[in-house]
Coordinates of C-alpha atoms and ligand atoms in Angstrom, one line a residue:
M13 CA -14.1 -4.0 20.7
L14 CA -14.1 -3.5 24.7
D15 CA -11.8 -1.1 26.2
V16 CA -9.5 -3.2 28.3
G17 CA -6.6 -0.9 28.4
Q18 CA -3.6 -2.4 27.1
G19 CA -5.0 -5.6 25.7
D20 CA -7.7 -7.0 23.5
S21 CA -11.2 -7.9 23.9
I22 CA -13.7 -8.2 21.2
F23 CA -17.1 -9.4 22.1
I24 CA -19.6 -10.3 19.2
E25 CA -23.3 -10.6 19.3
L26 CA -24.5 -13.1 16.6
P27 CA -28.0 -13.7 15.0
D28 CA -30.4 -16.0 17.2
N29 CA -29.1 -14.9 20.5
R30 CA -25.6 -16.5 20.0
C31 CA -22.4 -14.8 20.8
M32 CA -18.7 -14.9 20.6
L33 CA -15.8 -13.7 22.7
I34 CA -12.4 -13.1 21.2
D35 CA -9.8 -12.6 23.8
S36 CA -10.6 -11.1 27.3
G37 CA -7.7 -8.5 28.4
E38 CA -5.4 -8.9 31.2
S39 CA -6.6 -10.6 34.3
E40 CA -7.7 -7.4 36.0
Y41 CA -10.1 -6.8 33.3
G42 CA -11.9 -10.2 33.8
D43 CA -14.8 -8.6 35.6
T44 CA -15.3 -5.7 33.2
V45 CA -15.6 -8.3 30.3
A46 CA -17.8 -10.8 32.0
D47 CA -20.1 -7.8 33.3
Y48 CA -20.6 -6.4 29.7
I49 CA -21.4 -10.0 28.6
S50 CA -24.0 -10.5 31.4
S51 CA -25.6 -7.1 31.0
A52 CA -25.9 -7.7 27.3
G53 CA -28.2 -10.6 28.5
Y54 CA -26.1 -13.6 27.7
K55 CA -25.6 -16.7 29.9
K56 CA -23.5 -18.6 27.2
I57 CA -20.7 -17.7 25.0
D58 CA -21.1 -19.8 22.1
Y59 CA -17.7 -19.6 20.7
L60 CA -14.7 -18.6 22.8
V61 CA -11.3 -17.8 21.1
A62 CA -8.0 -17.3 22.8
T63 CA -5.9 -16.0 20.0
H64 CA -2.6 -16.6 21.8
P65 CA -1.5 -17.4 25.2
H66 CA -0.3 -13.8 26.0
A67 CA -1.8 -12.2 29.3
D68 CA -3.2 -9.2 27.6
H69 CA -5.5 -11.4 25.7
I70 CA -6.2 -14.4 28.1
G71 CA -5.7 -12.9 31.5
G72 CA -9.5 -12.3 31.9
M73 CA -10.7 -15.4 30.2
K74 CA -10.5 -17.8 33.5
K75 CA -13.2 -15.5 34.6
A76 CA -15.2 -16.0 31.6
V77 CA -14.9 -19.6 31.6
N78 CA -16.1 -19.8 35.1
S79 CA -19.1 -17.3 34.8
F80 CA -20.8 -18.8 31.6
D81 CA -21.9 -21.7 29.9
I82 CA -19.3 -22.2 27.2
G83 CA -20.0 -23.7 23.7
K84 CA -16.7 -24.2 21.8
I85 CA -13.3 -23.1 22.7
Y86 CA -10.5 -22.3 20.1
M87 CA -6.9 -22.0 20.9
P88 CA -3.8 -22.3 18.6
R89 CA -1.5 -25.0 19.4
A90 CA 1.0 -22.9 21.4
S91 CA 1.9 -22.6 25.1
A92 CA 3.4 -20.2 27.4
D93 CA 5.0 -21.2 30.6
T94 CA 3.1 -18.6 32.8
K95 CA 0.7 -18.9 35.5
T96 CA -2.1 -17.1 33.8
F97 CA -2.0 -19.6 30.9
E98 CA -1.8 -22.6 33.5
K99 CA -4.9 -21.1 35.3
L100 CA -6.9 -20.9 32.2
L101 CA -6.1 -24.3 31.1
K102 CA -7.0 -25.6 34.7
A103 CA -10.4 -23.7 34.5
I104 CA -11.2 -25.2 31.0
D105 CA -10.1 -28.6 32.2
D106 CA -12.3 -28.4 35.4
K107 CA -15.4 -27.7 33.4
G108 CA -14.7 -30.5 31.2
L109 CA -14.4 -28.6 28.2
K110 CA -12.1 -29.6 25.4
I111 CA -10.1 -27.1 23.2
N112 CA -10.5 -26.9 19.4
T113 CA -7.2 -26.2 17.5
A114 CA -7.3 -22.8 16.0
K115 CA -5.5 -22.8 12.7
A116 CA -6.0 -21.7 9.1
G117 CA -8.8 -23.6 7.4
V118 CA -10.8 -24.1 10.5
S119 CA -14.7 -23.1 10.1
I120 CA -16.3 -21.7 13.2
L121 CA -19.7 -21.1 11.5
A122 CA -20.8 -21.5 7.9
E123 CA -24.5 -20.5 7.4
D124 CA -26.3 -18.8 4.4
N125 CA -25.5 -15.2 5.4
L126 CA -22.9 -15.7 8.1
S127 CA -19.4 -17.1 8.0
I128 CA -16.6 -17.2 10.7
D129 CA -13.5 -18.6 9.6
I130 CA -9.9 -18.9 11.0
I131 CA -7.5 -17.9 8.3
A132 CA -4.1 -17.9 10.4
P133 CA -1.9 -19.3 11.9
N134 CA -0.6 -21.3 8.8
S135 CA 2.4 -22.7 10.1
D136 CA 3.1 -25.1 13.3
S137 CA 6.0 -23.3 14.7
Y138 CA 7.1 -19.7 15.0
E139 CA 9.7 -18.1 17.0
E140 CA 7.3 -15.1 17.9
L141 CA 4.5 -16.1 20.2
N142 CA 2.3 -13.5 18.6
N143 CA 2.4 -15.1 15.4
Y144 CA 0.5 -18.2 16.5
S145 CA -2.5 -15.7 16.8
A146 CA -5.9 -16.9 15.6
V147 CA -6.9 -14.7 12.8
I148 CA -10.6 -14.5 12.2
K149 CA -12.7 -13.4 9.4
L150 CA -16.4 -12.8 9.9
T151 CA -18.6 -12.2 6.9
Y152 CA -22.3 -11.4 7.3
G153 CA -24.1 -10.5 4.2
K154 CA -22.0 -8.1 2.5
V155 CA -20.0 -6.9 5.4
K156 CA -16.5 -8.3 6.4
F157 CA -14.8 -8.1 9.4
L158 CA -11.1 -9.3 10.2
F159 CA -9.7 -9.7 13.7
M160 CA -5.8 -10.0 13.6
G161 CA -5.0 -10.9 17.4
D162 CA -1.3 -9.9 17.7
A163 CA -0.3 -11.6 14.3
E164 CA 2.8 -10.0 12.9
K165 CA 4.0 -9.6 9.5
E166 CA 5.6 -12.9 9.1
S167 CA 1.8 -14.7 9.7
E168 CA 0.2 -11.9 7.5
G169 CA 2.6 -13.0 4.7
E170 CA 1.3 -16.6 4.9
I171 CA -2.5 -16.0 4.8
T172 CA -3.8 -17.1 1.4
A173 CA -7.6 -16.6 2.4
D174 CA -9.1 -13.4 1.3
V175 CA -8.4 -10.9 4.0
S176 CA -10.5 -7.9 2.4
A177 CA -12.6 -6.5 5.1
D178 CA -14.6 -3.3 5.8
F179 CA -13.6 -3.2 9.5
V180 CA -10.3 -4.5 10.7
K181 CA -9.0 -5.0 14.4
V182 CA -5.5 -4.0 13.7
G183 CA -2.7 -6.5 14.8
H184 CA -0.8 -6.3 17.8
H185 CA -2.0 -3.0 19.1
G186 CA -0.9 -1.0 16.1
S187 CA 2.7 -2.2 16.5
K188 CA 5.4 -1.7 13.9
T189 CA 5.8 -5.4 13.9
S190 CA 2.5 -5.9 12.0
S191 CA 0.4 -4.3 9.3
G192 CA 3.0 -4.5 6.5
E193 CA 2.2 -2.4 3.5
E194 CA 1.2 -5.0 1.1
F195 CA -1.0 -6.8 3.8
V196 CA -2.7 -3.5 4.7
S197 CA -3.5 -3.0 0.9
R198 CA -4.8 -6.3 0.6
V199 CA -7.3 -5.8 3.5
G200 CA -8.4 -2.4 2.0
A201 CA -10.4 -1.6 5.3
R202 CA -12.7 1.3 5.8
V203 CA -12.0 1.3 9.4
A204 CA -8.9 0.1 11.2
A205 CA -9.6 -0.3 15.0
V206 CA -6.8 -0.5 17.3
S207 CA -7.0 -1.8 20.9
V208 CA -4.3 0.2 22.8
A209 CA -3.8 2.0 26.1
E210 CA -2.8 5.7 26.4
E211 CA -0.1 4.6 28.9
N212 CA 1.8 1.5 27.8
D213 CA 5.5 0.3 28.1
Y214 CA 5.8 -0.5 24.4
N215 CA 5.5 2.9 22.5
L216 CA 2.1 1.7 21.0
P217 CA 0.9 2.5 18.7
D218 CA 3.3 3.0 15.9
Q219 CA 2.7 6.4 13.9
A220 CA 4.1 4.9 10.7
T221 CA 1.7 1.9 11.1
L222 CA -1.3 4.0 11.6
D223 CA -0.5 6.1 8.5
R224 CA -0.2 2.9 6.4
W225 CA -3.8 2.3 7.2
R226 CA -5.0 5.6 6.8
Q227 CA -3.2 5.9 3.2
S228 CA -5.0 2.7 2.4
G229 CA -8.3 4.6 2.8
A230 CA -9.2 3.5 6.4
E231 CA -10.3 5.7 9.2
V232 CA -8.2 4.9 12.2
M233 CA -10.0 4.5 15.6
M234 CA -8.4 3.6 19.0
T235 CA -9.8 2.5 22.3
K236 CA -7.4 4.9 24.1
D237 CA -9.4 7.8 22.4
K238 CA -12.9 6.2 21.9
G239 CA -13.3 3.9 24.9
S240 CA -15.0 0.9 23.5
I241 CA -15.7 0.7 19.7
V242 CA -19.0 -0.6 18.6
A243 CA -19.6 -1.8 15.1
E244 CA -23.2 -2.7 14.1
T245 CA -24.4 -4.4 10.7
D246 CA -27.5 -5.8 9.2
G247 CA -25.5 -7.3 6.5
E248 CA -26.1 -4.5 4.0
S249 CA -24.9 -1.5 6.0
L250 CA -22.1 -0.8 8.5
T251 CA -22.0 1.6 11.4
V252 CA -19.1 2.3 13.7
N253 CA -19.9 4.3 16.8
G254 CA -23.0 5.3 15.3
Q255 CA -21.3 6.7 12.2
G256 CA -22.3 5.3 8.8
I257 CA -19.4 3.7 7.1
A258 CA -19.4 3.2 3.2
L259 CA -18.5 -0.4 2.4
S260 CA -14.9 -1.2 0.9
G261 CA -15.2 -1.3 -2.9
S262 CA -18.5 0.5 -3.1
P263 CA -18.5 3.7 -5.3
A264 CA -19.0 5.7 -2.0
A265 CA -16.0 4.4 -0.5
S266 CA -13.7 5.0 -3.7
Q267 CA -15.0 8.5 -4.0
A268 CA -14.5 8.9 0.0
Q269 CA -11.0 7.5 -0.5
S270 CA -9.8 9.3 -3.6
S271 CA -11.2 12.7 -2.1
R272 CA -8.9 12.1 0.9
L273 CA -6.0 14.7 1.0
I274 CA -2.9 15.0 3.1
I275 CA -2.2 18.4 4.4
N276 CA 0.8 20.0 5.9
K277 CA -0.2 22.2 8.8
S278 CA 3.3 24.0 8.8
T279 CA 3.7 24.8 5.2
K280 CA 0.0 25.0 4.2
K281 CA 0.4 22.7 1.3
I282 CA -2.2 20.2 0.1
H283 CA -1.1 16.9 -1.3
T284 CA -2.6 13.7 -2.8
L285 CA -2.5 10.4 -0.6
Q286 CA 0.1 9.2 -3.4
C287 CA 2.4 12.2 -3.6
P288 CA 6.0 11.4 -2.6
L289 CA 6.5 14.8 -0.9
A290 CA 3.8 13.8 1.4
K291 CA 6.0 11.3 3.0
D292 CA 8.5 13.8 3.9
I293 CA 6.1 15.9 6.2
S294 CA 7.0 15.4 9.8
E295 CA 4.3 13.6 12.0
K296 CA 3.2 16.6 14.0
N297 CA 2.5 18.5 10.9
K298 CA 0.7 15.9 8.8
D299 CA -3.0 15.6 8.8
Y300 CA -5.7 13.8 6.7
T301 CA -8.8 15.5 5.7
T302 CA -11.7 15.1 3.4
L303 CA -12.3 18.8 2.7
T304 CA -12.2 19.9 -0.9
V305 CA -9.1 21.5 -2.3
T306 CA -11.3 24.6 -2.8
R307 CA -12.3 24.5 0.8
L308 CA -8.8 24.4 2.0
K309 CA -7.7 27.0 -0.5
E310 CA -10.3 29.2 1.2
Q311 CA -8.3 28.4 4.7
G312 CA -5.1 29.7 3.1
Y313 CA -3.7 26.3 1.8
T314 CA -2.0 25.9 -1.7
A315 CA -1.9 22.9 -4.0
C316 CA 1.5 21.0 -4.0
K317 CA 3.1 21.7 -7.6
S318 CA 4.3 18.1 -7.7
C319 CA 0.9 16.1 -7.4
N320 CA -1.3 19.0 -8.2
P321 CA -4.6 18.0 -6.0
H322 CA -7.8 19.2 -7.6
D323 CA -11.4 18.6 -7.0
Ligands
LIG5 ZN1 -1.3 -8.3 22.9
LIG6 ZN1 0.8 -10.9 22.1

């Protein structure tokens, strides 16, 4: 996930020297994205996906279309009455490329060990442009990735495909419009990555949305803190920014998840993730930890009497 400020751009290196680009940030990031792909040694983008026609996703894409050989382009059947969108369509047309419709059920790649599927949008028309977002599920061996674009709760609720994933690119920059509680638990991610700028006009990300991912057992990572986020897999294991991640559903993951606790830094109380009292802790006092109850008690914390956490 490239750091493109307030926007999205995900570059995926695939086996056999193939690659895929999902979105490309605002137009001012066109060069950043193109330079990254060139310096990674690619002259061709095999699969190019414009999730939906908002400028923070397609702004830099004209540059990508003009700078590389392009294999297949996927876009949802949605349009925007903007110069940015028109320019992109013109660049695609000038190059003689045709657009494949991105919608649920479209398979981008289906190989023995690798599949890339579009699992949303599931409807033909939405009021909110974000819901047209192409949602992409990539499975390599045992490791699963989900890229949500800006899909909101309406689209999430329509997805019938398997959304379980180890790594999720969280929908709509961590906005409260997306990541509904039921959907978050269906995904069951270990890493929830959010593409968002420190300074933005939209109050993003939404704290309660990040908490939903954390409570589901995911570690939240944001481009505003980390810069670009790099996930690597050989189909058996997963690292994110060099850190090993226990795969979802693995014994190590459930152990890591069940051993996670919420602490109240103000009252110095320890709660389990499910404790109803943990909900009432104000955001500035709330923290998540994988320290044991014993360790926390050594640090002056006491166990909540209602949920009674223990090691
Ligand atoms: Zn966006
Ligand atoms: Zn959008």
